[in-house]
Amino acid sequence: MDDPPTVHPGDETISSEKLDTGRQQNKEGNIPCEEKCGVESDYPPAQGGTEQKDRLAVKRTVNKRFACTECGYRAVKKSVLIKHTRKHTGEKSYKCDQCDYCAAQKVHLDRHMTKHTGEKPYICGQCGYSTAIRYRLLEHMRIHAGEKPYKCDQCNYTSATKYNLDQHMTKHTGVKTLMCGECGFRTANRSNLSRHMRTHTGEKPYKCDQCDYSTIHKSALNRHMAKHAGNKPYMCDDCGYRTANRSYLPDI
């Protein structure tokens, strides 16, 4: 009979340490324990980061089981998908009862209705500016803070709002995407198009509260109000003639 193998003092401890170390490395570093210490591991191989991300991506896709057949957009809820599909169909089921405006979503109609009611619940605590839309107040507050996160990549222009940056960029591109359907007038500014359309509709929303005067442009109303106030800030340096209308002094 063969003699049993000789066990030296400390060998059992070393063997146990190797086993524990190998298992720990297998758990943390995805190293097969049998390669590290010659003992089969009780732990399954650790999953790699890429595989885990792939599983999460699949899970998110599975959760968004409602898919748009037009563009592939996916949503968690069917109601969200229905709202999305209105962009493709052009359906605008929410209608204003005071004008011809209609919208695809109720939140847009609610925002529009504030134009009729004049309600502006969001108020700036520093200057009194008020608006019907919360995000516009947040943009306005950047003026006081001096924050201008939107930067032009072609010049040094910066802006507190993305809308103003988009308007500025048209100076570089020359693109005028907005066009009047009546006469072909084109502009890059939505507010300019709105003002222009009033020349066709005859709408004059700016009214004087002291007489029957009304106008298309707010600046024209301001000039008119100066007649009632007697305010004439523009003066001719040669003769002292004063006027409320700057255009009467073209050389200044």
Coordinates of C-alpha atoms in Angstrom, one line a residue:
M1 CA 0.0 0.0 0.0
D2 CA 1.3 3.4 -0.9
D3 CA 2.1 5.8 1.8
P4 CA -0.4 8.7 2.2
P5 CA 0.9 12.0 0.8
T6 CA 2.8 14.1 3.3
V7 CA 1.0 17.2 4.4
H8 CA 3.3 19.9 5.7
P9 CA 2.1 22.4 8.3
G10 CA 0.3 25.3 6.7
D11 CA -0.6 23.5 3.4
E12 CA -4.3 23.2 4.3
T13 CA -4.5 26.9 5.1
I14 CA -2.8 27.8 1.8
S15 CA -5.1 25.6 -0.2
S16 CA -8.1 27.1 1.5
E17 CA -6.9 30.7 0.8
K18 CA -6.3 29.8 -2.8
L19 CA -9.8 28.4 -3.1
D20 CA -11.4 31.5 -1.5
T21 CA -9.3 33.9 -3.6
G22 CA -10.1 32.0 -6.8
R23 CA -13.9 32.1 -6.1
Q24 CA -13.8 35.8 -5.3
Q25 CA -11.9 36.6 -8.5
N26 CA -14.3 34.5 -10.5
K27 CA -17.2 36.4 -8.9
E28 CA -15.7 39.9 -9.6
G29 CA -13.5 39.4 -12.7
N30 CA -15.2 36.7 -14.7
I31 CA -12.1 34.4 -14.4
P32 CA -13.0 30.7 -14.4
C33 CA -12.0 29.4 -11.0
E34 CA -10.7 26.1 -12.4
E35 CA -8.2 28.1 -14.4
K36 CA -7.1 30.1 -11.4
C37 CA -6.9 27.5 -8.6
G38 CA -7.8 24.2 -10.2
V39 CA -11.2 23.9 -8.4
E40 CA -14.5 24.1 -10.1
S41 CA -16.4 27.3 -9.0
D42 CA -19.8 27.4 -7.4
Y43 CA -20.5 30.8 -9.0
P44 CA -21.8 31.2 -12.6
P45 CA -19.7 33.3 -15.0
A46 CA -20.3 37.0 -14.5
Q47 CA -22.1 38.8 -17.3
G48 CA -20.2 41.4 -19.3
G49 CA -21.3 45.1 -19.4
T50 CA -22.2 45.1 -23.1
E51 CA -24.5 42.1 -22.7
Q52 CA -26.2 43.7 -19.7
K53 CA -26.8 46.9 -21.7
D54 CA -28.2 44.8 -24.5
R55 CA -30.6 43.1 -22.2
L56 CA -31.8 46.5 -20.8
A57 CA -32.3 47.8 -24.4
V58 CA -34.4 44.8 -25.2
K59 CA -36.4 45.2 -22.0
R60 CA -37.1 48.9 -22.9
T61 CA -38.2 47.9 -26.4
V62 CA -40.5 45.2 -25.0
N63 CA -42.1 47.6 -22.6
K64 CA -42.9 49.9 -25.6
R65 CA -45.0 47.4 -27.4
F66 CA -47.2 49.9 -29.3
A67 CA -45.5 50.8 -32.6
C68 CA -46.3 53.4 -35.2
T69 CA -46.6 51.8 -38.7
E70 CA -45.5 55.0 -40.4
C71 CA -42.2 55.8 -38.7
G72 CA -41.4 53.1 -36.2
Y73 CA -42.0 55.3 -33.1
R74 CA -42.8 53.1 -30.1
A75 CA -44.8 53.9 -27.0
V76 CA -45.6 52.2 -23.6
K77 CA -49.3 53.2 -23.7
K78 CA -51.7 53.0 -26.6
S79 CA -53.1 56.4 -25.8
V80 CA -49.6 57.9 -26.3
L81 CA -49.4 56.2 -29.7
I82 CA -52.8 57.5 -30.7
K83 CA -51.7 61.1 -30.0
H84 CA -48.5 60.5 -32.0
T85 CA -50.3 59.1 -35.1
R86 CA -52.2 62.4 -35.4
K87 CA -49.0 63.9 -36.7
H88 CA -49.3 61.6 -39.7
T89 CA -53.0 61.8 -40.2
G90 CA -53.3 65.6 -39.6
E91 CA -56.3 64.9 -37.3
K92 CA -57.0 67.9 -35.0
S93 CA -59.9 66.9 -32.8
Y94 CA -59.6 69.6 -30.2
K95 CA -61.3 72.8 -31.5
C96 CA -61.5 76.3 -30.1
D97 CA -65.1 77.5 -29.6
Q98 CA -64.1 81.1 -30.1
C99 CA -62.1 80.9 -33.3
D100 CA -61.0 78.5 -36.0
Y101 CA -58.0 77.2 -34.2
C102 CA -57.8 73.4 -33.7
A103 CA -55.1 71.2 -32.2
A104 CA -54.1 67.5 -32.2
Q105 CA -53.6 67.6 -28.4
K106 CA -55.7 69.0 -25.6
V107 CA -52.7 70.7 -23.9
H108 CA -52.1 72.8 -27.0
L109 CA -55.8 73.9 -27.0
D110 CA -55.6 74.8 -23.4
R111 CA -52.5 76.9 -24.1
H112 CA -54.3 78.6 -27.0
M113 CA -57.4 79.4 -24.9
T114 CA -55.3 81.7 -22.7
K115 CA -55.1 84.1 -25.7
H116 CA -58.9 84.5 -25.4
T117 CA -59.1 84.6 -21.6
G118 CA -56.0 86.7 -21.1
E119 CA -55.0 84.4 -18.3
K120 CA -51.3 84.5 -17.5
P121 CA -50.7 82.6 -14.2
Y122 CA -46.9 82.4 -14.4
I123 CA -45.4 85.7 -13.1
C124 CA -41.8 86.8 -12.7
G125 CA -41.1 87.9 -9.1
Q126 CA -38.4 90.4 -10.2
C127 CA -40.1 92.4 -13.0
G128 CA -43.8 91.4 -13.1
Y129 CA -43.5 89.7 -16.5
S130 CA -46.4 87.2 -16.9
T131 CA -47.1 84.5 -19.3
A132 CA -49.6 81.7 -19.9
I133 CA -46.8 79.1 -20.5
R134 CA -44.6 77.9 -17.8
Y135 CA -41.5 77.2 -19.9
R136 CA -41.6 80.7 -21.2
L137 CA -41.3 82.0 -17.7
L138 CA -38.3 79.7 -17.1
E139 CA -36.7 81.1 -20.3
H140 CA -37.5 84.7 -19.1
M141 CA -35.8 84.1 -15.8
R142 CA -32.5 83.5 -17.7
I143 CA -32.5 87.1 -18.6
H144 CA -32.3 88.1 -15.0
A145 CA -29.7 85.4 -14.3
G146 CA -27.6 86.4 -17.3
E147 CA -27.7 82.8 -18.4
K148 CA -27.4 82.3 -22.2
P149 CA -26.9 78.5 -22.8
Y150 CA -27.7 78.6 -26.5
K151 CA -24.6 79.5 -28.6
C152 CA -24.2 80.1 -32.3
D153 CA -21.4 77.9 -33.8
Q154 CA -20.7 80.5 -36.5
C155 CA -20.3 83.7 -34.5
N156 CA -20.2 84.9 -30.9
Y157 CA -24.0 85.2 -30.6
T158 CA -25.6 83.7 -27.5
S159 CA -29.2 83.5 -26.4
A160 CA -31.3 82.6 -23.4
T161 CA -33.8 80.8 -25.6
K162 CA -33.5 78.2 -28.4
Y163 CA -36.1 80.0 -30.4
N164 CA -34.0 83.2 -30.5
L165 CA -31.0 81.2 -31.6
D166 CA -33.0 79.5 -34.3
Q167 CA -34.1 82.9 -35.6
H168 CA -30.5 84.2 -35.4
M169 CA -29.2 81.2 -37.5
T170 CA -31.3 82.2 -40.4
K171 CA -29.0 85.2 -40.8
H172 CA -26.2 82.8 -41.6
T173 CA -28.2 80.3 -43.7
G174 CA -30.6 82.8 -45.4
V175 CA -33.3 80.2 -45.1
K176 CA -36.9 81.6 -45.0
T177 CA -39.0 78.5 -44.4
L178 CA -42.3 80.3 -43.6
M179 CA -44.4 81.5 -46.5
C180 CA -47.7 83.4 -46.9
G181 CA -50.2 81.3 -48.8
E182 CA -51.9 84.5 -50.2
C183 CA -49.0 86.4 -51.8
G184 CA -45.8 84.3 -51.4
F185 CA -44.2 86.5 -48.8
R186 CA -41.5 84.6 -47.0
T187 CA -39.8 85.0 -43.7
A188 CA -37.8 83.1 -41.1
N189 CA -39.8 84.5 -38.2
R190 CA -43.2 83.1 -37.2
S191 CA -44.2 86.4 -35.6
N192 CA -43.3 88.3 -38.7
L193 CA -45.6 86.0 -40.7
S194 CA -48.4 86.4 -38.2
R195 CA -48.1 90.2 -38.5
H196 CA -48.0 90.0 -42.3
M197 CA -51.2 87.8 -42.4
R198 CA -53.1 90.6 -40.8
T199 CA -52.7 92.7 -44.0
H200 CA -54.8 90.1 -45.7
T201 CA -57.3 89.4 -42.9
G202 CA -57.7 93.1 -41.9
E203 CA -57.3 92.1 -38.3
K204 CA -56.1 95.0 -36.0
P205 CA -55.7 93.6 -32.5
Y206 CA -53.9 96.6 -31.0
K207 CA -56.6 99.2 -30.0
C208 CA -56.3 102.6 -28.4
D209 CA -58.2 102.9 -25.1
Q210 CA -58.7 106.6 -25.6
C211 CA -60.1 106.7 -29.1
D212 CA -61.2 104.4 -31.9
Y213 CA -57.8 103.9 -33.4
S214 CA -56.6 100.3 -34.0
T215 CA -53.6 98.9 -35.8
I216 CA -51.9 95.8 -36.9
H217 CA -48.6 96.5 -35.1
K218 CA -47.9 97.2 -31.5
S219 CA -45.2 99.6 -32.4
A220 CA -47.7 101.7 -34.3
L221 CA -50.0 101.8 -31.3
N222 CA -47.1 103.0 -29.1
R223 CA -46.5 105.8 -31.5
H224 CA -50.2 106.7 -31.6
M225 CA -50.4 106.7 -27.8
A226 CA -47.6 109.3 -27.7
K227 CA -50.1 111.7 -29.3
H228 CA -52.4 111.4 -26.4
A229 CA -49.6 111.6 -23.8
G230 CA -48.0 114.6 -25.6
N231 CA -44.7 112.7 -25.4
K232 CA -42.3 113.8 -28.2
P233 CA -38.9 112.2 -27.5
Y234 CA -37.4 112.8 -31.0
M235 CA -36.0 116.3 -31.7
C236 CA -34.3 117.9 -34.7
D237 CA -30.8 119.3 -33.7
D238 CA -31.0 122.1 -36.3
C239 CA -34.4 123.7 -35.5
G240 CA -35.7 122.1 -32.3
Y241 CA -38.7 120.4 -34.0
R242 CA -40.0 117.6 -31.8
T243 CA -42.0 114.5 -32.7
A244 CA -43.3 111.3 -31.3
N245 CA -42.4 109.4 -34.5
R246 CA -38.8 108.7 -35.3
S247 CA -39.5 108.3 -39.0
Y248 CA -40.2 112.0 -39.2
L249 CA -36.6 112.6 -38.5
P250 CA -34.8 110.3 -41.0
D251 CA -31.4 111.8 -40.4
I252 CA -31.1 111.0 -36.7

